[in-house]
């Protein structure tokens, strides 16, 4: 990470885990464990249903509460969906967009991801845009090309000014929930590639201000090594964010350059 130019962000992705009561219990436990004076931004993204409960339970802890998805339309007949201004009205800042599980199970495409990114930015949210290759794609040797395509299409129509509010999360699909982490070198190579791409599409100043996170089996043991890489500015953490002690250790690992 490089705190000189950009924020370090430790983001949890709770996916479809924890009831409201379990959320309150988590908050009570992590409250006493949170390190003092951390400079990283810490956010827990969770099902929209539990956001208000979590905000109340985490008040005063420095842990913000984010969302896991949103719709690209401002409002309308979209049963079951959540609009950007429903999130901002609650004081939410971060929303995950285009997680590979959303792409796989809910037919999110590069095109709908782009619409969501633009809708999030228009509403004043910070999208955490997820990109990443499958194992088959990595083995075919098309990771760089695929990532370039995903990043460029997600950011189509996004200005350099807006880019300052975008966070990108590189999440190799083969590393998500599998216990198989990308090596720090593999993750750095891709994250550096993404920044180079941003430099070409925008300019050096815009590119160096974007926080690029790594996600995929990040845990208390491997976080420090990944976060020490110059182009990895934080983590998007699934499983390990569900356990207060584990999540706190990752937050601790992010203070290495404090
Ligand atoms: P994991 O999930 O940390 O459990 O691998 C990461 C993610 O899907 O964002």
mmCIF file of C-alpha atoms and ligand atoms in Angstrom:
data_model
loop_
_atom_site.group_PDB
_atom_site.id
_atom_site.type_symbol
_atom_site.label_atom_id
_atom_site.label_comp_id
_atom_site.label_asym_id
_atom_site.label_seq_id
_atom_site.Cartn_x
_atom_site.Cartn_y
_atom_site.Cartn_z
ATOM 1 C CA UNK A 1 0.000 0.000 0.000
ATOM 2 C CA UNK A 2 1.023 3.578 -0.439
ATOM 3 C CA UNK A 3 -0.612 5.849 2.063
ATOM 4 C CA UNK A 4 0.988 8.896 0.554
ATOM 5 C CA UNK A 5 -1.379 8.868 -2.398
ATOM 6 C CA UNK A 6 -4.366 6.803 -1.381
ATOM 7 C CA UNK A 7 -6.489 5.396 1.401
ATOM 8 C CA UNK A 8 -6.037 1.949 2.878
ATOM 9 C CA UNK A 9 -9.405 0.250 3.109
ATOM 10 C CA UNK A 10 -10.220 -2.918 5.018
ATOM 11 C CA UNK A 11 -13.660 -4.003 3.873
ATOM 12 C CA UNK A 12 -15.613 -6.998 5.091
ATOM 13 C CA UNK A 13 -18.103 -8.740 2.842
ATOM 14 C CA UNK A 14 -20.552 -10.619 4.982
ATOM 15 C CA UNK A 15 -22.476 -12.050 2.002
ATOM 16 C CA UNK A 16 -25.639 -13.825 3.254
ATOM 17 C CA UNK A 17 -24.419 -14.250 6.822
ATOM 18 C CA UNK A 18 -25.627 -13.037 10.220
ATOM 19 C CA UNK A 19 -29.088 -12.168 11.443
ATOM 20 C CA UNK A 20 -29.746 -8.798 13.070
ATOM 21 C CA UNK A 21 -29.213 -10.357 16.517
ATOM 22 C CA UNK A 22 -25.938 -11.930 15.411
ATOM 23 C CA UNK A 23 -24.897 -8.562 13.989
ATOM 24 C CA UNK A 24 -25.461 -6.925 17.379
ATOM 25 C CA UNK A 25 -23.471 -9.669 19.102
ATOM 26 C CA UNK A 26 -20.592 -9.219 16.613
ATOM 27 C CA UNK A 27 -20.580 -5.455 17.241
ATOM 28 C CA UNK A 28 -20.506 -5.913 21.009
ATOM 29 C CA UNK A 29 -17.516 -8.223 20.701
ATOM 30 C CA UNK A 30 -15.465 -6.219 18.219
ATOM 31 C CA UNK A 31 -16.034 -2.952 20.092
ATOM 32 C CA UNK A 32 -13.648 -4.005 22.837
ATOM 33 C CA UNK A 33 -11.059 -5.356 20.399
ATOM 34 C CA UNK A 34 -10.686 -2.492 17.920
ATOM 35 C CA UNK A 35 -7.160 -1.082 17.755
ATOM 36 C CA UNK A 36 -6.699 2.590 18.642
ATOM 37 C CA UNK A 37 -5.564 5.241 16.174
ATOM 38 C CA UNK A 38 -5.839 3.309 12.965
ATOM 39 C CA UNK A 39 -5.597 5.246 9.736
ATOM 40 C CA UNK A 40 -7.208 2.625 7.516
ATOM 41 C CA UNK A 41 -10.863 2.990 6.655
ATOM 42 C CA UNK A 42 -12.788 0.023 7.975
ATOM 43 C CA UNK A 43 -16.155 -0.995 6.589
ATOM 44 C CA UNK A 44 -18.397 -4.013 6.898
ATOM 45 C CA UNK A 45 -20.640 -4.621 3.908
ATOM 46 C CA UNK A 46 -23.727 -6.614 4.783
ATOM 47 C CA UNK A 47 -27.275 -7.428 3.692
ATOM 48 C CA UNK A 48 -29.263 -4.182 3.391
ATOM 49 C CA UNK A 49 -31.780 -5.482 5.910
ATOM 50 C CA UNK A 50 -29.229 -5.292 8.748
ATOM 51 C CA UNK A 51 -27.544 -1.995 7.908
ATOM 52 C CA UNK A 52 -29.469 0.194 10.365
ATOM 53 C CA UNK A 53 -29.071 -2.316 13.183
ATOM 54 C CA UNK A 54 -25.340 -2.526 12.510
ATOM 55 C CA UNK A 55 -24.916 1.242 12.336
ATOM 56 C CA UNK A 56 -26.508 1.616 15.764
ATOM 57 C CA UNK A 57 -24.557 -1.267 17.248
ATOM 58 C CA UNK A 58 -21.212 -0.053 15.833
ATOM 59 C CA UNK A 59 -21.675 3.618 16.704
ATOM 60 C CA UNK A 60 -18.448 5.151 17.940
ATOM 61 C CA UNK A 61 -16.237 2.288 16.725
ATOM 62 C CA UNK A 62 -14.806 3.693 13.469
ATOM 63 C CA UNK A 63 -16.337 0.775 11.583
ATOM 64 C CA UNK A 64 -18.606 2.011 8.821
ATOM 65 C CA UNK A 65 -21.416 -0.077 7.399
ATOM 66 C CA UNK A 66 -21.723 -0.670 3.662
ATOM 67 C CA UNK A 67 -23.962 -2.552 1.257
ATOM 68 C CA UNK A 68 -23.288 -5.594 -0.920
ATOM 69 C CA UNK A 69 -25.213 -4.569 -4.003
ATOM 70 C CA UNK A 70 -27.750 -2.064 -5.342
ATOM 71 C CA UNK A 71 -29.917 -1.547 -8.407
ATOM 72 C CA UNK A 72 -28.930 0.830 -11.193
ATOM 73 C CA UNK A 73 -32.323 2.488 -11.501
ATOM 74 C CA UNK A 74 -33.248 5.294 -9.121
ATOM 75 C CA UNK A 75 -36.608 3.728 -8.301
ATOM 76 C CA UNK A 76 -39.325 1.658 -9.894
ATOM 77 C CA UNK A 77 -40.975 -1.717 -10.194
ATOM 78 C CA UNK A 78 -37.994 -3.914 -9.246
ATOM 79 C CA UNK A 79 -39.303 -6.206 -6.537
ATOM 80 C CA UNK A 80 -36.727 -7.090 -3.925
ATOM 81 C CA UNK A 81 -34.156 -4.526 -5.035
ATOM 82 C CA UNK A 82 -32.466 -1.648 -3.212
ATOM 83 C CA UNK A 83 -31.853 1.776 -4.772
ATOM 84 C CA UNK A 84 -28.757 3.926 -4.278
ATOM 85 C CA UNK A 85 -30.627 6.717 -2.510
ATOM 86 C CA UNK A 86 -32.052 4.233 0.000
ATOM 87 C CA UNK A 87 -28.446 3.581 0.980
ATOM 88 C CA UNK A 88 -27.309 7.209 1.054
ATOM 89 C CA UNK A 89 -30.381 8.133 3.086
ATOM 90 C CA UNK A 90 -29.102 5.773 5.782
ATOM 91 C CA UNK A 91 -25.685 7.394 5.665
ATOM 92 C CA UNK A 92 -24.074 4.509 3.768
ATOM 93 C CA UNK A 93 -20.931 5.379 1.810
ATOM 94 C CA UNK A 94 -19.598 2.104 0.365
ATOM 95 C CA UNK A 95 -21.382 -0.400 -1.852
ATOM 96 C CA UNK A 96 -19.861 -3.512 -3.416
ATOM 97 C CA UNK A 97 -20.647 -3.716 -7.127
ATOM 98 C CA UNK A 98 -20.229 -6.703 -9.432
ATOM 99 C CA UNK A 99 -19.011 -9.272 -6.935
ATOM 100 C CA UNK A 100 -18.293 -12.529 -8.777
ATOM 101 C CA UNK A 101 -21.146 -14.212 -6.893
ATOM 102 C CA UNK A 102 -23.540 -11.575 -8.222
ATOM 103 C CA UNK A 103 -22.140 -12.111 -11.706
ATOM 104 C CA UNK A 104 -22.433 -15.880 -11.381
ATOM 105 C CA UNK A 105 -25.792 -16.298 -9.631
ATOM 106 C CA UNK A 106 -27.694 -13.112 -10.518
ATOM 107 C CA UNK A 107 -26.638 -12.582 -14.110
ATOM 108 C CA UNK A 108 -24.742 -9.378 -13.526
ATOM 109 C CA UNK A 109 -22.827 -8.505 -16.652
ATOM 110 C CA UNK A 110 -20.062 -6.046 -17.423
ATOM 111 C CA UNK A 111 -22.786 -3.816 -18.806
ATOM 112 C CA UNK A 112 -25.017 -3.898 -15.730
ATOM 113 C CA UNK A 113 -21.949 -3.465 -13.517
ATOM 114 C CA UNK A 114 -21.140 -0.303 -15.454
ATOM 115 C CA UNK A 115 -24.692 1.010 -15.000
ATOM 116 C CA UNK A 116 -24.492 0.307 -11.283
ATOM 117 C CA UNK A 117 -21.107 1.998 -10.943
ATOM 118 C CA UNK A 118 -22.440 5.128 -12.631
ATOM 119 C CA UNK A 119 -25.643 5.076 -10.564
ATOM 120 C CA UNK A 120 -23.626 4.691 -7.355
ATOM 121 C CA UNK A 121 -21.368 7.614 -8.284
ATOM 122 C CA UNK A 122 -24.333 9.777 -9.245
ATOM 123 C CA UNK A 123 -25.866 9.112 -5.847
ATOM 124 C CA UNK A 124 -22.629 10.027 -4.047
ATOM 125 C CA UNK A 125 -21.700 6.478 -3.045
ATOM 126 C CA UNK A 126 -18.249 4.903 -3.284
ATOM 127 C CA UNK A 127 -18.502 1.737 -5.403
ATOM 128 C CA UNK A 128 -16.128 -1.119 -4.583
ATOM 129 C CA UNK A 129 -15.975 -2.606 -8.068
ATOM 130 C CA UNK A 130 -15.055 -6.303 -8.134
ATOM 131 C CA UNK A 131 -13.111 -7.853 -10.980
ATOM 132 C CA UNK A 132 -11.301 -11.150 -11.292
ATOM 133 C CA UNK A 133 -10.567 -14.194 -13.391
ATOM 134 C CA UNK A 134 -11.610 -17.835 -13.007
ATOM 135 C CA UNK A 135 -9.051 -20.611 -12.735
ATOM 136 C CA UNK A 136 -9.719 -21.660 -16.338
ATOM 137 C CA UNK A 137 -9.111 -18.103 -17.540
ATOM 138 C CA UNK A 138 -5.864 -17.859 -15.553
ATOM 139 C CA UNK A 139 -4.694 -21.169 -16.992
ATOM 140 C CA UNK A 140 -5.511 -20.008 -20.506
ATOM 141 C CA UNK A 141 -3.240 -17.030 -19.926
ATOM 142 C CA UNK A 142 -5.884 -14.370 -20.495
ATOM 143 C CA UNK A 143 -5.960 -12.820 -16.999
ATOM 144 C CA UNK A 144 -4.513 -9.449 -18.010
ATOM 145 C CA UNK A 145 -6.775 -9.082 -21.042
ATOM 146 C CA UNK A 146 -9.874 -10.146 -19.132
ATOM 147 C CA UNK A 147 -9.146 -7.810 -16.234
ATOM 148 C CA UNK A 148 -8.533 -4.958 -18.649
ATOM 149 C CA UNK A 149 -11.887 -5.622 -20.249
ATOM 150 C CA UNK A 150 -13.701 -5.831 -16.907
ATOM 151 C CA UNK A 151 -12.112 -2.660 -15.552
ATOM 152 C CA UNK A 152 -12.557 -0.643 -18.738
ATOM 153 C CA UNK A 153 -16.183 -1.622 -19.143
ATOM 154 C CA UNK A 154 -16.998 -1.022 -15.467
ATOM 155 C CA UNK A 155 -15.546 2.475 -15.799
ATOM 156 C CA UNK A 156 -17.065 3.375 -19.142
ATOM 157 C CA UNK A 157 -18.425 6.921 -18.877
ATOM 158 C CA UNK A 158 -16.708 7.548 -15.518
ATOM 159 C CA UNK A 159 -14.734 10.827 -15.458
ATOM 160 C CA UNK A 160 -11.287 11.323 -13.905
ATOM 161 C CA UNK A 161 -12.960 13.396 -11.217
ATOM 162 C CA UNK A 162 -15.383 10.576 -10.409
ATOM 163 C CA UNK A 163 -12.596 8.014 -10.470
ATOM 164 C CA UNK A 164 -11.346 9.498 -7.202
ATOM 165 C CA UNK A 165 -14.414 8.003 -5.559
ATOM 166 C CA UNK A 166 -13.988 4.542 -7.083
ATOM 167 C CA UNK A 167 -12.407 1.594 -5.295
ATOM 168 C CA UNK A 168 -11.415 -1.483 -7.278
ATOM 169 C CA UNK A 169 -11.240 -4.943 -5.727
ATOM 170 C CA UNK A 170 -9.210 -7.599 -7.507
ATOM 171 C CA UNK A 171 -10.725 -10.930 -6.516
ATOM 172 C CA UNK A 172 -9.507 -13.999 -8.394
ATOM 173 C CA UNK A 173 -12.564 -16.277 -8.410
ATOM 174 C CA UNK A 174 -10.438 -19.341 -7.674
ATOM 175 C CA UNK A 175 -9.310 -17.746 -4.414
ATOM 176 C CA UNK A 176 -12.743 -16.787 -3.068
ATOM 177 C CA UNK A 177 -13.876 -18.955 -0.186
ATOM 178 C CA UNK A 178 -11.430 -21.686 -1.186
ATOM 179 C CA UNK A 179 -8.617 -21.052 1.257
ATOM 180 C CA UNK A 180 -6.342 -20.656 -1.783
ATOM 181 C CA UNK A 181 -4.923 -17.157 -1.665
ATOM 182 C CA UNK A 182 -3.133 -15.615 -4.602
ATOM 183 C CA UNK A 183 0.501 -15.130 -3.698
ATOM 184 C CA UNK A 184 1.422 -11.574 -2.824
ATOM 185 C CA UNK A 185 3.388 -11.417 -6.100
ATOM 186 C CA UNK A 186 0.469 -12.692 -8.205
ATOM 187 C CA UNK A 187 -1.913 -10.212 -6.577
ATOM 188 C CA UNK A 188 0.570 -7.344 -6.906
ATOM 189 C CA UNK A 189 1.133 -8.106 -10.586
ATOM 190 C CA UNK A 190 -2.573 -7.841 -11.365
ATOM 191 C CA UNK A 191 -3.172 -4.790 -9.152
ATOM 192 C CA UNK A 192 -0.204 -3.031 -10.750
ATOM 193 C CA UNK A 193 -1.622 -3.949 -14.155
ATOM 194 C CA UNK A 194 -4.945 -2.367 -13.208
ATOM 195 C CA UNK A 195 -3.197 0.827 -12.120
ATOM 196 C CA UNK A 196 -1.223 0.965 -15.366
ATOM 197 C CA UNK A 197 -4.488 0.645 -17.232
ATOM 198 C CA UNK A 198 -6.004 3.512 -15.230
ATOM 199 C CA UNK A 199 -2.954 5.616 -16.008
ATOM 200 C CA UNK A 200 -3.507 5.049 -19.718
ATOM 201 C CA UNK A 201 -7.266 5.651 -19.605
ATOM 202 C CA UNK A 202 -7.019 8.679 -17.282
ATOM 203 C CA UNK A 203 -3.652 10.025 -16.134
ATOM 204 C CA UNK A 204 -0.944 9.300 -13.589
ATOM 205 C CA UNK A 205 -2.494 11.496 -10.931
ATOM 206 C CA UNK A 206 -5.912 9.922 -11.171
ATOM 207 C CA UNK A 207 -4.453 6.401 -11.279
ATOM 208 C CA UNK A 208 -2.276 6.758 -8.216
ATOM 209 C CA UNK A 209 -5.210 8.017 -6.116
ATOM 210 C CA UNK A 210 -7.334 4.887 -6.630
ATOM 211 C CA UNK A 211 -7.367 2.340 -3.825
ATOM 212 C CA UNK A 212 -7.069 -1.179 -5.240
ATOM 213 C CA UNK A 213 -8.000 -3.973 -2.838
ATOM 214 C CA UNK A 214 -7.196 -7.656 -2.956
ATOM 215 C CA UNK A 215 -9.863 -10.214 -2.061
ATOM 216 C CA UNK A 216 -9.909 -13.998 -1.926
ATOM 217 C CA UNK A 217 -9.161 -15.948 1.256
ATOM 218 C CA UNK A 218 -7.390 -13.016 2.882
ATOM 219 C CA UNK A 219 -6.924 -13.821 6.551
ATOM 220 C CA UNK A 220 -5.000 -12.922 9.682
ATOM 221 C CA UNK A 221 -1.987 -14.946 8.523
ATOM 222 C CA UNK A 222 -1.547 -13.684 4.963
ATOM 223 C CA UNK A 223 -2.856 -10.107 5.239
ATOM 224 C CA UNK A 224 0.396 -8.389 6.193
ATOM 225 C CA UNK A 225 2.311 -9.816 3.243
ATOM 226 C CA UNK A 226 -0.410 -8.890 0.749
ATOM 227 C CA UNK A 227 -0.857 -5.398 2.199
ATOM 228 C CA UNK A 228 2.889 -4.760 2.028
ATOM 229 C CA UNK A 229 2.698 -4.807 -1.775
ATOM 230 C CA UNK A 230 2.900 -1.316 -3.306
ATOM 231 C CA UNK A 231 -0.289 -1.558 -5.375
ATOM 232 C CA UNK A 232 -2.472 -3.427 -2.866
ATOM 233 C CA UNK A 233 -4.262 -0.822 -0.794
ATOM 234 C CA UNK A 234 -6.438 -2.997 1.362
ATOM 235 C CA UNK A 235 -8.608 -6.058 1.367
ATOM 236 C CA UNK A 236 -12.102 -7.266 0.638
ATOM 237 C CA UNK A 237 -12.570 -10.006 3.170
ATOM 238 C CA UNK A 238 -15.319 -12.604 3.272
ATOM 239 C CA UNK A 239 -14.974 -15.486 5.729
ATOM 240 C CA UNK A 240 -12.434 -13.830 8.021
ATOM 241 C CA UNK A 241 -14.629 -10.741 8.448
ATOM 242 C CA UNK A 242 -17.290 -12.807 10.197
ATOM 243 C CA UNK A 243 -15.106 -13.430 13.226
ATOM 244 C CA UNK A 244 -14.300 -10.315 15.298
ATOM 245 C CA UNK A 245 -10.839 -11.517 16.374
ATOM 246 C CA UNK A 246 -9.799 -12.427 12.817
ATOM 247 C CA UNK A 247 -11.095 -9.209 11.319
ATOM 248 C CA UNK A 248 -9.292 -7.156 13.961
ATOM 249 C CA UNK A 249 -6.019 -8.924 13.175
ATOM 250 C CA UNK A 250 -6.384 -7.944 9.524
ATOM 251 C CA UNK A 251 -7.075 -4.355 10.552
ATOM 252 C CA UNK A 252 -3.924 -4.517 12.693
ATOM 253 C CA UNK A 253 -1.956 -5.837 9.709
ATOM 254 C CA UNK A 254 -3.014 -2.756 7.752
ATOM 255 C CA UNK A 255 -1.291 -0.375 10.105
ATOM 256 C CA UNK A 256 2.188 -1.436 9.022
ATOM 257 C CA UNK A 257 3.002 1.925 7.474
ATOM 258 C CA UNK A 258 1.333 4.035 10.183
HETATM 259 P P1 LIG B 1 -13.310 -14.879 1.113
HETATM 260 O O1 LIG B 1 -14.316 -13.970 0.256
HETATM 261 O O2 LIG B 1 -12.447 -13.932 1.908
HETATM 262 O O3 LIG B 1 -14.205 -15.710 1.996
HETATM 263 O O4 LIG B 1 -12.517 -15.666 0.155
HETATM 264 C C1 LIG B 1 -13.877 -12.789 -0.350
HETATM 265 C C2 LIG B 1 -14.985 -12.176 -1.157
HETATM 266 O O5 LIG B 1 -15.758 -12.927 -1.791
HETATM 267 O O6 LIG B 1 -15.133 -10.950 -1.203
#
